[in-house]
Short mmCIF file of the C-alpha atoms (twelve columns), coordinates in Angstrom:
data_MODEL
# 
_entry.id   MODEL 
# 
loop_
_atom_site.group_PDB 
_atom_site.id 
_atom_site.type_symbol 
_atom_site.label_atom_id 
_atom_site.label_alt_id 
_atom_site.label_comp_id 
_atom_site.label_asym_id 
_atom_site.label_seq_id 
_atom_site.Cartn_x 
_atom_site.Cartn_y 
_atom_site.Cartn_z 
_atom_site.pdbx_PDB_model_num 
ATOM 1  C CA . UNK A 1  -205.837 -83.209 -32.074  1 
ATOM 2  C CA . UNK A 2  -207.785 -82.590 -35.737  1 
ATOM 3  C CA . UNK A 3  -207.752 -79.315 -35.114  1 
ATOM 4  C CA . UNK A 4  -203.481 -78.997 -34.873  1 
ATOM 5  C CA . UNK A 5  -203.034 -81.211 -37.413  1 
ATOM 6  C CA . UNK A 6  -205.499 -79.237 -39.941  1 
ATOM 7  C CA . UNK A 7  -203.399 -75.716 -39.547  1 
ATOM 8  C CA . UNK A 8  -200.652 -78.143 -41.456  1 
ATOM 9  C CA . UNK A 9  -202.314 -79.353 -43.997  1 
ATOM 10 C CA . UNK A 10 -202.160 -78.075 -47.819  1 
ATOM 11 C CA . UNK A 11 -204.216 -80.649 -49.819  1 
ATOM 12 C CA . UNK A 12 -207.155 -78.328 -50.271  1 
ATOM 13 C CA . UNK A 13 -204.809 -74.897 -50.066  1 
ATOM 14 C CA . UNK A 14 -204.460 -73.036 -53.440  1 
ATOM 15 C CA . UNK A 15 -200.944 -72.983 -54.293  1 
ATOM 16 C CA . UNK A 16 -198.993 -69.343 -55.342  1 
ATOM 17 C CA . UNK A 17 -197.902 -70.210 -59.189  1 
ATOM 18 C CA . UNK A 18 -194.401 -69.671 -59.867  1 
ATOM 19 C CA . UNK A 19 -193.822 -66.094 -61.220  1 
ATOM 20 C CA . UNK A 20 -193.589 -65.874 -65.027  1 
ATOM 21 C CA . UNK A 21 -189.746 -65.040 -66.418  1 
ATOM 22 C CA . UNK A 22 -189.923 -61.076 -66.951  1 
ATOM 23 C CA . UNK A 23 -189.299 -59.861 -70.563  1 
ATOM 24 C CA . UNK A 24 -186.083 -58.216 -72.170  1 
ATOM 25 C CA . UNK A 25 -188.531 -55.437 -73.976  1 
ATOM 26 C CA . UNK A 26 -191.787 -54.426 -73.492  1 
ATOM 27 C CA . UNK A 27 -194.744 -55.892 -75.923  1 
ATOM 28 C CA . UNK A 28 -194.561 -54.060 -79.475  1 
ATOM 29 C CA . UNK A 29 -197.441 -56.606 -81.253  1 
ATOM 30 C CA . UNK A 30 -197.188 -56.923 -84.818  1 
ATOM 31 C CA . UNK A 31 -198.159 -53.606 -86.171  1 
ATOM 32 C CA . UNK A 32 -195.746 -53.688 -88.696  1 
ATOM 33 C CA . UNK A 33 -197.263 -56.677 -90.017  1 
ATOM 34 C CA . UNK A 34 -201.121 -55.412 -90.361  1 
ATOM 35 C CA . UNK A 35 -202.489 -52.124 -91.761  1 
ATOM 36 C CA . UNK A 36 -204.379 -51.120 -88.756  1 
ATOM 37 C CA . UNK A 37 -207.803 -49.920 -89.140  1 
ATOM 38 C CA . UNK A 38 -207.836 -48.976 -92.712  1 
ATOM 39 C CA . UNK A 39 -206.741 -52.756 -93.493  1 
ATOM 40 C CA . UNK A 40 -209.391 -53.957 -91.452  1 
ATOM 41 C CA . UNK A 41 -211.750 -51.861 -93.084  1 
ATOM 42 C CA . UNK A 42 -210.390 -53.113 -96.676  1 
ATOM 43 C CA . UNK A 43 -210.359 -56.648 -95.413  1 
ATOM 44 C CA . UNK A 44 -214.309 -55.952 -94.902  1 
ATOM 45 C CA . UNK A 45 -214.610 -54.527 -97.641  1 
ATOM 46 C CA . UNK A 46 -213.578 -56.946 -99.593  1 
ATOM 47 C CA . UNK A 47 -215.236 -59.715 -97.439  1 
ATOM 48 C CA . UNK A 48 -218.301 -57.993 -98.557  1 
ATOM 49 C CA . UNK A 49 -217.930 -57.865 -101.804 1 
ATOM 50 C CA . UNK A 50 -217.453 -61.095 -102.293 1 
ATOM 51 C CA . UNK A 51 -220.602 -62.193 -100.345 1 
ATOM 52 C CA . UNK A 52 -222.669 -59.705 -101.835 1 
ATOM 53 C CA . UNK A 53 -221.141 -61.508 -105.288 1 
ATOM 54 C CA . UNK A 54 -221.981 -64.728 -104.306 1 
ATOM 55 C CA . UNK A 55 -225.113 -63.894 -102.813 1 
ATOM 56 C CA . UNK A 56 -226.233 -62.644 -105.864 1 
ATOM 57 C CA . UNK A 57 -225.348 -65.428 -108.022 1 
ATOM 58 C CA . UNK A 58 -226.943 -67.613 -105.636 1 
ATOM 59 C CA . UNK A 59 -230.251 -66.076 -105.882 1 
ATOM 60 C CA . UNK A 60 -230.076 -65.819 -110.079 1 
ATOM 61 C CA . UNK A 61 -229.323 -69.704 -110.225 1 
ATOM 62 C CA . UNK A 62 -232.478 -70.662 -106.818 1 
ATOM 63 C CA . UNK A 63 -234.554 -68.042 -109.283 1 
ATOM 64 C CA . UNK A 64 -233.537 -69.916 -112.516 1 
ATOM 65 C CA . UNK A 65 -234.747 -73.261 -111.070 1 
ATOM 66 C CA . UNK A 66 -237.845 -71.638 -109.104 1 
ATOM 67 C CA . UNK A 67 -239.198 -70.813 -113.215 1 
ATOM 68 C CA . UNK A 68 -238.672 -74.409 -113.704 1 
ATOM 69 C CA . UNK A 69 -240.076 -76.052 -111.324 1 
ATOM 70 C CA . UNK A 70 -243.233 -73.633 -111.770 1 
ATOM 71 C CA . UNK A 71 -243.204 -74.722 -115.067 1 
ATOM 72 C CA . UNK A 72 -242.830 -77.994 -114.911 1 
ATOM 73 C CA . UNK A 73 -245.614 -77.715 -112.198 1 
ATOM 74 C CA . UNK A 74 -248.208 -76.124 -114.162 1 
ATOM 75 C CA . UNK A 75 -247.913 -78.323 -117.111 1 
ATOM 76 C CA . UNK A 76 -248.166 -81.367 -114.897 1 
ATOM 77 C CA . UNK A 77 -251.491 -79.505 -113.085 1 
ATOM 78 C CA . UNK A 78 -252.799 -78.934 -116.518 1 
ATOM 79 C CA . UNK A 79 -251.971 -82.474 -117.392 1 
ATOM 80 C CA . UNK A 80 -253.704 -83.953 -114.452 1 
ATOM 81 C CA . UNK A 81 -256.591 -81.530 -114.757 1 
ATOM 82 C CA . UNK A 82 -257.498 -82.991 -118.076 1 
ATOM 83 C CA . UNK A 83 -257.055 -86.893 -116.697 1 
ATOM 84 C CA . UNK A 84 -259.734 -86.063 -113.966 1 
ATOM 85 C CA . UNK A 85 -261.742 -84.254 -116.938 1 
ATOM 86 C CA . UNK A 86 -261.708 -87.395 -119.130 1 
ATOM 87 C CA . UNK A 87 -262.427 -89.963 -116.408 1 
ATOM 88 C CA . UNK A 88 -265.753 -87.980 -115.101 1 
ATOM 89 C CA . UNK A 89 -267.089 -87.842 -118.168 1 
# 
């Protein structure tokens, strides 16, 4: 009796989706609306550009305050250097 009443059952039975509507015209894209490969290639070209821009300005300005904080470094080693001269002798 499971058995013949399992043949009729569909809980667990994938269901057939409904077939999409067909279109008018086949699929065109929107070619007209980018430049293909050579506007890809400009696109990362420019892309570039502008990192390589603000990569380099990045790097002047972490150089810039590298100096200073060497500076500012030394001057306080040399400061310090002299306080541990003065109080052992």
């Amino acid at each position: 009796e499971f058995y013949a009443k399992a043949g009729d059952a569909t809980a667990f039975v994938q269901q057939e989706p409904a077939a999409p509507e067909i279109f008018d015209a086949p699929y065109k894209g929107m070619q007209s609306e980018n430049g293909g490969v050579i506007g890809m290639l400009e696109v990362i070209e420019s892309d570039f550009a502008r990192l390589e821009t603000d990569t380099k300005s990045s790097e002047v300005t972490a150089q810039t305050e590298y100096d200073a904080f060497m500076s500012d470094s030394e001057v306080d080693k040399a400061s310090k250097t002299k306080d541990i001269e003065h109080k052992t002798a």
